[in-house]
Coordinates of C-alpha atoms in Angstrom, one line a residue:
M27 CA 105.5 -130.5 196.4
S28 CA 104.9 -127.1 198.5
I29 CA 108.2 -126.4 198.3
R30 CA 108.2 -127.0 194.8
R31 CA 105.7 -125.1 194.3
S32 CA 106.9 -122.2 196.5
I33 CA 110.2 -122.5 194.4
A34 CA 108.0 -122.4 191.2
A35 CA 106.2 -119.1 192.2
A36 CA 109.4 -117.1 193.0
V37 CA 110.7 -118.3 190.4
F38 CA 108.1 -117.0 188.0
V39 CA 108.0 -113.4 190.0
A40 CA 111.2 -113.0 189.9
A41 CA 110.9 -113.6 185.6
V42 CA 108.3 -111.4 185.5
S43 CA 108.8 -108.4 187.8
A44 CA 112.4 -108.1 186.3
P45 CA 112.0 -106.8 183.0
T46 CA 109.1 -105.0 184.3
A47 CA 111.3 -102.6 186.7
L48 CA 114.3 -102.4 184.0
G49 CA 111.8 -100.7 181.5
A50 CA 109.4 -99.0 183.7
A51 CA 111.3 -95.5 183.2
P52 CA 111.2 -95.6 179.5
A53 CA 108.0 -97.1 178.9
L54 CA 106.7 -94.2 181.6
A55 CA 108.9 -91.0 179.7
D56 CA 108.9 -92.3 176.3
T57 CA 105.1 -93.4 175.6
A58 CA 101.8 -92.8 176.3
P59 CA 99.9 -94.4 178.8
T60 CA 99.1 -97.9 178.8
P61 CA 96.2 -99.9 180.4
T62 CA 97.0 -101.6 183.5
G63 CA 98.0 -105.4 183.8
Q64 CA 98.9 -105.0 179.3
S65 CA 103.0 -106.3 178.8
Q66 CA 105.7 -103.7 178.2
P67 CA 108.0 -106.4 175.6
D68 CA 104.9 -106.4 172.8
V69 CA 106.2 -103.1 171.6
P70 CA 109.5 -103.2 169.7
A71 CA 112.5 -101.7 171.3
T72 CA 113.5 -100.7 167.6
D73 CA 110.5 -98.9 167.3
A74 CA 110.4 -96.9 170.5
P75 CA 111.1 -93.1 169.8
T76 CA 113.5 -92.5 172.5
P77 CA 116.3 -91.6 169.9
E78 CA 114.1 -88.5 169.1
A79 CA 113.5 -88.0 172.5
P80 CA 116.4 -85.4 172.6
A81 CA 114.4 -82.4 172.4
A82 CA 116.6 -80.9 174.3
E83 CA 119.6 -81.8 171.8
A84 CA 117.7 -78.6 169.8
P85 CA 118.5 -76.1 171.9
A86 CA 121.8 -77.3 172.1
A87 CA 122.3 -77.0 168.4
E88 CA 120.6 -73.4 168.8
T89 CA 123.0 -72.6 171.7
P90 CA 125.7 -71.0 169.3
A91 CA 123.0 -68.9 168.8
P92 CA 124.4 -66.6 171.8
E93 CA 128.3 -66.7 170.1
A94 CA 126.6 -64.7 166.7
P95 CA 126.3 -61.2 168.6
A96 CA 129.6 -62.4 170.0
T97 CA 131.3 -62.2 166.8
E98 CA 129.2 -58.6 166.4
T99 CA 130.4 -56.9 169.3
P100 CA 133.4 -56.1 167.2
A101 CA 130.9 -54.4 165.3
P102 CA 131.5 -50.9 167.0
E103 CA 135.2 -51.3 166.1
T104 CA 134.8 -51.1 162.0
P105 CA 133.6 -47.3 162.8
A106 CA 136.4 -47.4 165.0
P107 CA 139.1 -46.4 162.0
E108 CA 136.9 -43.9 160.6
T109 CA 136.9 -41.8 163.9
P110 CA 140.9 -41.0 163.7
A111 CA 139.8 -39.7 159.4
P112 CA 140.7 -36.0 161.0
E113 CA 143.5 -36.9 162.4
T114 CA 144.3 -38.0 158.7
P115 CA 147.0 -35.2 157.3
A116 CA 144.8 -32.4 156.1
T117 CA 148.1 -30.8 156.2
D118 CA 150.5 -30.8 153.2
P119 CA 153.7 -32.3 155.7
G120 CA 155.9 -30.5 152.8
T121 CA 154.3 -26.5 153.1
G122 CA 152.4 -26.7 155.7
R123 CA 149.1 -26.1 153.7
P124 CA 145.7 -27.8 153.6
A125 CA 145.8 -30.9 151.7
P126 CA 143.8 -30.7 148.3
G127 CA 140.6 -32.6 149.0
G128 CA 140.9 -32.7 152.9
T129 CA 137.6 -31.8 155.1
A130 CA 139.4 -30.9 157.4
P131 CA 138.8 -27.4 159.1
A132 CA 141.1 -25.1 157.5
P133 CA 143.6 -22.9 160.0
G134 CA 141.7 -20.6 162.4
G135 CA 138.4 -22.5 162.5
S136 CA 137.9 -21.7 158.8
S137 CA 136.3 -24.4 156.6
S138 CA 138.2 -25.7 153.6
Q139 CA 135.4 -24.5 151.2
E140 CA 135.9 -20.9 152.5
L141 CA 139.4 -21.1 152.5
D142 CA 139.3 -21.6 148.8
D143 CA 136.7 -19.1 148.4
L144 CA 138.8 -16.6 149.6
R145 CA 141.9 -17.5 147.4
V146 CA 139.6 -16.9 144.7
R147 CA 138.5 -13.5 145.2
L148 CA 142.2 -12.8 146.5
L149 CA 143.3 -14.1 142.9
R150 CA 140.6 -12.0 141.1
V151 CA 142.3 -8.9 142.9
M152 CA 146.1 -9.6 141.8
A153 CA 145.0 -10.2 138.3
E154 CA 143.5 -6.3 137.8
P155 CA 146.4 -3.9 136.2
G156 CA 147.4 -1.4 137.9
H157 CA 149.1 -2.8 141.0
S158 CA 151.9 -2.0 142.1
R159 CA 154.8 -4.2 143.3
Y160 CA 154.3 -3.8 147.1
F161 CA 150.5 -5.0 146.6
Q162 CA 151.6 -8.0 144.7
E163 CA 154.5 -9.1 147.7
R164 CA 152.0 -8.5 149.8
A165 CA 148.9 -10.3 148.4
S166 CA 151.0 -13.1 147.5
T167 CA 152.2 -13.5 151.0
A168 CA 148.4 -13.2 152.8
L169 CA 148.1 -15.9 149.8
D170 CA 150.4 -18.3 151.6
G171 CA 148.5 -17.9 154.4
T172 CA 145.3 -19.1 156.4
A173 CA 141.7 -17.8 155.7
E174 CA 142.1 -15.1 158.6
D175 CA 145.2 -13.9 156.7
I176 CA 143.3 -13.8 153.4
R177 CA 140.7 -11.9 155.1
H178 CA 142.4 -9.3 156.8
F179 CA 144.4 -8.2 153.5
L180 CA 141.3 -7.9 151.8
D181 CA 139.3 -5.8 154.4
V182 CA 142.5 -4.2 155.6
E183 CA 145.6 -4.1 154.0
M184 CA 144.6 -3.9 150.5
P185 CA 142.3 -0.3 150.9
R186 CA 145.4 1.3 152.7
I187 CA 147.9 0.2 150.1
I188 CA 145.5 1.3 147.4
R189 CA 145.1 4.7 148.6
D190 CA 148.6 4.8 149.2
D191 CA 149.8 3.6 145.5
K192 CA 147.2 6.2 144.4
R193 CA 148.8 8.8 145.5
I194 CA 152.3 7.8 144.9
Q195 CA 150.6 7.8 141.4
V196 CA 149.5 11.4 141.2
L197 CA 153.3 12.8 142.6
R198 CA 154.5 10.9 139.5
I199 CA 152.4 12.3 137.4
I200 CA 153.0 15.7 138.6
D201 CA 156.2 15.4 138.9
T202 CA 156.9 14.2 134.8
T203 CA 154.5 17.4 133.5
G204 CA 156.5 19.9 135.3
Q205 CA 155.6 22.6 137.6
G206 CA 153.1 25.3 136.8
T207 CA 151.4 23.3 133.8
P208 CA 147.3 22.6 134.0
I209 CA 148.3 19.1 134.9
W210 CA 150.6 19.7 138.1
Q211 CA 148.3 22.2 139.3
A212 CA 145.2 19.5 139.1
G213 CA 147.6 17.3 140.7
Q214 CA 148.7 19.4 143.4
K215 CA 144.9 20.0 144.1
A216 CA 143.7 16.4 144.3
L217 CA 146.3 15.6 146.9
D218 CA 145.5 18.0 149.4
G219 CA 141.6 16.4 149.0
D220 CA 140.7 13.2 149.7
D221 CA 140.5 9.6 148.1
A222 CA 137.7 10.5 146.3
A223 CA 139.7 14.0 144.8
I224 CA 142.3 11.3 144.0
D225 CA 140.2 9.3 141.8
H226 CA 138.6 12.0 140.6
F227 CA 141.9 13.4 138.4
L228 CA 143.0 10.1 138.0
E229 CA 139.9 8.8 136.4
V230 CA 138.5 11.9 134.8
E231 CA 140.9 15.3 135.4
W232 CA 144.0 13.9 134.4
P233 CA 142.6 11.8 131.1
E234 CA 141.4 15.0 129.9
L235 CA 144.4 17.3 130.5
V236 CA 146.4 14.7 128.7
A237 CA 143.7 14.6 125.5
K238 CA 143.8 18.4 125.3
E239 CA 147.6 18.5 125.5
R240 CA 148.1 16.1 122.8
R241 CA 145.3 18.1 120.6
G242 CA 147.8 21.4 121.1
K243 CA 150.9 19.9 120.0
V244 CA 149.0 17.9 116.9
L245 CA 147.3 21.5 116.3
H246 CA 150.7 23.8 116.9
E247 CA 152.4 21.3 114.2
M248 CA 149.3 21.5 111.7
I249 CA 149.2 25.5 111.8
R250 CA 152.7 26.9 111.8
P251 CA 153.3 28.9 108.5
G252 CA 153.5 26.8 105.2
S253 CA 152.5 23.4 106.8
T254 CA 150.1 21.1 105.1
L255 CA 149.9 18.4 107.3
T256 CA 147.1 16.7 107.7
L257 CA 145.7 16.0 111.5
K258 CA 147.0 12.1 111.1
E259 CA 150.7 13.4 109.6
A260 CA 150.8 16.0 112.1
A261 CA 149.9 13.7 115.4
A262 CA 152.8 11.4 113.9
R263 CA 155.4 14.4 113.9
V264 CA 154.8 15.6 117.4
L265 CA 153.7 12.4 119.3
D266 CA 155.9 9.5 120.5
A267 CA 154.4 5.8 119.6
D268 CA 151.6 5.2 122.8
E269 CA 150.7 9.1 122.6
L270 CA 149.8 9.0 118.9
K271 CA 147.6 5.7 119.6
A272 CA 145.7 7.4 122.3
F273 CA 145.4 10.1 119.9
L274 CA 144.1 8.3 116.8
A275 CA 141.4 6.4 118.9
D276 CA 140.4 9.5 120.8
L277 CA 139.9 10.9 117.2
D278 CA 136.1 9.1 117.0
T279 CA 135.3 10.6 120.2
I280 CA 136.4 14.3 120.0
D281 CA 132.9 16.0 120.8
E282 CA 131.6 18.8 119.0
T283 CA 133.0 21.5 121.3
S284 CA 136.4 20.0 121.2
A285 CA 136.2 19.9 117.9
R286 CA 135.2 23.7 117.4
I287 CA 137.9 25.2 119.6
M288 CA 140.7 23.4 117.5
I289 CA 139.1 24.3 114.1
A290 CA 139.0 28.4 115.6
Q291 CA 142.6 28.4 116.5
A292 CA 143.6 26.6 113.0
M293 CA 141.5 29.9 111.6
S294 CA 143.0 32.3 114.0
M295 CA 146.6 31.4 112.4
G296 CA 145.9 30.6 108.8
G297 CA 145.5 31.9 105.0
P298 CA 142.8 33.2 103.4
E299 CA 141.7 29.3 102.4
V300 CA 141.6 28.2 105.9
R301 CA 139.3 31.1 107.0
E302 CA 137.1 30.7 104.2
A303 CA 137.2 27.1 105.1
A304 CA 136.9 27.2 108.6
N305 CA 134.0 29.8 108.5
R306 CA 131.9 27.3 106.2
V307 CA 132.5 24.2 108.7
L308 CA 132.0 26.1 112.0
D309 CA 128.3 26.9 110.5
S310 CA 127.9 23.2 110.9
H311 CA 126.4 21.2 114.2
D312 CA 127.2 18.0 112.6
P313 CA 130.3 16.5 114.7
A314 CA 131.3 14.1 111.8
Y315 CA 131.7 16.8 109.4
L316 CA 133.7 19.0 112.2
R317 CA 136.3 15.9 112.5
S318 CA 136.2 15.2 109.0
F319 CA 137.4 18.9 108.5
L320 CA 139.9 18.6 110.9
L321 CA 141.3 15.4 109.3
T322 CA 141.1 16.0 105.5
D323 CA 139.5 19.9 104.5
L324 CA 141.9 21.8 106.9
G325 CA 145.4 20.2 105.6
E326 CA 143.6 20.9 102.1
A327 CA 143.2 24.4 102.7
Q328 CA 146.6 25.3 104.7
A329 CA 147.9 23.6 101.1
R330 CA 146.3 26.2 99.2
D331 CA 147.3 28.9 101.2
T332 CA 150.9 27.7 101.0
A333 CA 150.6 27.5 96.8
N334 CA 149.1 30.8 97.2
A335 CA 151.9 32.3 99.3
K336 CA 154.6 31.3 97.4
A337 CA 153.0 33.0 94.2
N338 CA 152.8 35.9 96.6
D339 CA 156.5 35.9 97.3
A340 CA 157.0 35.9 93.5
N341 CA 154.2 38.7 92.6
W342 CA 156.0 40.6 95.5
R343 CA 159.2 40.5 94.3
K344 CA 158.2 41.6 90.5
V345 CA 156.3 44.6 92.4
L346 CA 159.2 45.2 94.0
Q347 CA 161.9 45.6 91.1
T348 CA 159.2 47.4 89.2
L349 CA 158.4 49.4 92.3
I350 CA 162.1 50.7 93.0
R351 CA 164.2 50.4 89.9
P352 CA 166.1 53.6 88.7
G353 CA 164.1 56.7 88.1
S354 CA 160.6 54.6 88.5
S355 CA 158.2 57.1 89.9
L356 CA 155.2 54.9 90.2
T357 CA 152.9 53.8 93.4
L358 CA 152.7 50.1 94.4
D359 CA 149.4 49.8 92.2
E360 CA 151.4 51.1 88.7
A361 CA 154.0 49.1 90.1
A362 CA 152.0 46.2 90.6
G363 CA 149.7 46.4 87.3
Q364 CA 153.3 46.9 85.0
A365 CA 154.8 44.0 86.5
L366 CA 151.8 41.6 87.2
G367 CA 148.9 42.5 84.0
V368 CA 145.3 43.4 84.5
D369 CA 144.6 39.7 86.2
G370 CA 147.7 39.5 88.5
A371 CA 147.5 42.7 89.9
K372 CA 144.0 42.6 90.8
A373 CA 145.2 38.9 92.8
F374 CA 148.1 40.9 94.4
L375 CA 146.2 44.0 95.8
A376 CA 143.4 41.4 97.2
G377 CA 146.1 39.4 99.2
L378 CA 147.2 42.9 100.8
D379 CA 144.3 43.2 102.8

């Protein structure tokens, strides 16, 4: 009996201790502590939250987070293609000039905007009238160059070229007018002076002397013996197309002094009608009236003198024939009275003075 009881006790102990050994670790790790002596098999195996226990697996899923910076590491490489932007052709491979719209610095360290401003400035200068061919050639060469080339032309070359061109212009003017003329004398004096003297000759003296020369030619044509020309008609006869255009444009700008000089010259060479009309107009101080006399009244007075001169010529012939006929012993007054009658003789005798 003792043997049986021993065997039964051993079996009982083995049966009880086996489940406890197998489930001890999970029970301690996953569940809250149970009172001593309570049996574990009472808890269903499927209800244990052991599958959810892998809290360590959540960090495992989040472990790729460090890999995100790995994808971001190329981010600094994205600007890398932009850094070589200055390497994009800032110049045209064909001409070597800066490409339009380029932001790269222009040759010589100047910005593209500065280069554009200098080119605009030079183009405006080139568009001004009166520059010589040499000036335009040098300006075109500078325009094709760098900003420093354009700046050097504007600041250094251009003033020198303009100064030389002006002196050459004075030489051409005095060469065409002829030695000893007022224009030639004024031009020679300017060439002996400084740049201010050259500018004064070209801008003031020369235009005034040319206008005076034109007026002299026109006036000479107007007051020549027998002329009945108006101012415009006389100008058209003695001036070429360009001179006539300039002269007619000057008519509205003739000042009182110039008009008085022209009228006085006409009066000195005119007949009785011109002298009488000129005396009347010279008493006026209205420049418009003086110009009107030169344009119309002077020609009309000259026409009257011409008509009177023809009549006087005919009267002279009549009086002379009477005076020198065979056997005549008449004086000039008596011959005029016989040839012309009382009224004709009176006018003839008045014309003798």
